[in-house]
Each structure stands twice: as structure tokens, then as C-alpha cells.
C-alpha positions as a printed NumPy array, in Angstrom:
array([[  0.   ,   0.   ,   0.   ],
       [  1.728,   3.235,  -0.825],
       [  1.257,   6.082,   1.924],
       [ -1.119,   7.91 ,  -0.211],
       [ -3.422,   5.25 ,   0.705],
       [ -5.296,   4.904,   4.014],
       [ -5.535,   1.84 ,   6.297],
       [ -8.698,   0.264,   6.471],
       [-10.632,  -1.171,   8.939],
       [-12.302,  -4.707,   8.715],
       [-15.592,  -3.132,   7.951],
       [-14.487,  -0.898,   5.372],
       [-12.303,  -3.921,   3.437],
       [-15.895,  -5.495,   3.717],
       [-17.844,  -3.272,   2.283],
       [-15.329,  -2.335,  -0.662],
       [-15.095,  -6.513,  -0.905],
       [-18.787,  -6.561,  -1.554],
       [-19.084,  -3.401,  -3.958],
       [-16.063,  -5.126,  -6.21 ],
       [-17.693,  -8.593,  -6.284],
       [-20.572,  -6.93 ,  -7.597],
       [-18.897,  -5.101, -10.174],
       [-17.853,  -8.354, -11.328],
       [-20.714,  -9.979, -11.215],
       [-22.57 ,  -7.107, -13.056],
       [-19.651,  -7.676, -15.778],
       [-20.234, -11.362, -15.795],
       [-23.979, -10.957, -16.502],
       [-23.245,  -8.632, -19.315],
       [-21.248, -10.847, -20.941],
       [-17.716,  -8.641, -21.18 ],
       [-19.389,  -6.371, -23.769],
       [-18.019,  -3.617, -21.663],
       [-21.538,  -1.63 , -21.473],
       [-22.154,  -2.026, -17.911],
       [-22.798,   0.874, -15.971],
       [-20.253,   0.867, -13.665],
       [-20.145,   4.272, -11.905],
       [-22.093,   4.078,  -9.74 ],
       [-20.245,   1.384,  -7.823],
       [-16.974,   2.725,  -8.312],
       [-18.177,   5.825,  -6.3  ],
       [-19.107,   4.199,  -3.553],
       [-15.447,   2.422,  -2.867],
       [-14.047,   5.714,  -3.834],
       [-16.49 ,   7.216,  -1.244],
       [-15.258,   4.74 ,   1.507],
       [-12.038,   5.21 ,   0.973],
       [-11.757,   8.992,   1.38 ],
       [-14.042,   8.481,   4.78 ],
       [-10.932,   6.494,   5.818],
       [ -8.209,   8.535,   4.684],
       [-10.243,  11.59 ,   6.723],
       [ -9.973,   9.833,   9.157],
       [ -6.74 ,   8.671,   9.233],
       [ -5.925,  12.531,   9.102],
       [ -8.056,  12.687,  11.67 ],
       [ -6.069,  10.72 ,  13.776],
       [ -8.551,   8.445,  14.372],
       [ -9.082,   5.027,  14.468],
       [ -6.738,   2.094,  16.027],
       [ -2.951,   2.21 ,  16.284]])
């Protein structure tokens, strides 16, 4: 992990676990034509990760 990226807890690995498996799965259905809509997914682990790296600056969370 390079320092530009935040630790994350076991909840947020969790949820960004689940979001990618469904991105796959939504590209498995579609059958690799590559017109899936994505986005919306892709915000939502981009949206957990800044939480974490607020609160990393923060200074939050366990040591």
C-alpha cells in the first residue's frame, strides 16, 4: 500500500469486498461487452475510501 493510501478497517475492506464482487458480477452478466454501468459502484469504494483517509488525518481510528 503506498502512503497515499489509508488503512482500512475490517468493515471498510468489507464493504469495498462486496461493492467489487458486484462489479464483477454485473460484468459477468453482461457478458464482457463492456456496457455495464459501472459508476455508480466505483463511487461508492471511492467514497469509503476517502471516509478512511479523513480519518486517518483525523487521527482516528486504532494504532
Amino acid at each position: 500500500m503506498s502512503s497515499s493510501e489509508p488503512r482500512l478497517t475490517v468493515g471498510e475492506k468489507t464493504r469495498v469486498a462486496l461493492y467489487v464482487a458486484r462489479m464483477a458480477k454485473r460484468s459477468l452478466a453482461d457478458g464482457h461487452t463492456g456496457r455495464v454501468y459501472q459508476e455508480d459502484l466505483q463511487r461508492r469504494v471511492d467514497r469509503v475510501i476517502d471516509k478512511a483517509r479523513e480519518r486517518e488525518e483525523r487521527g482516528g481510528g486504532r494504532k
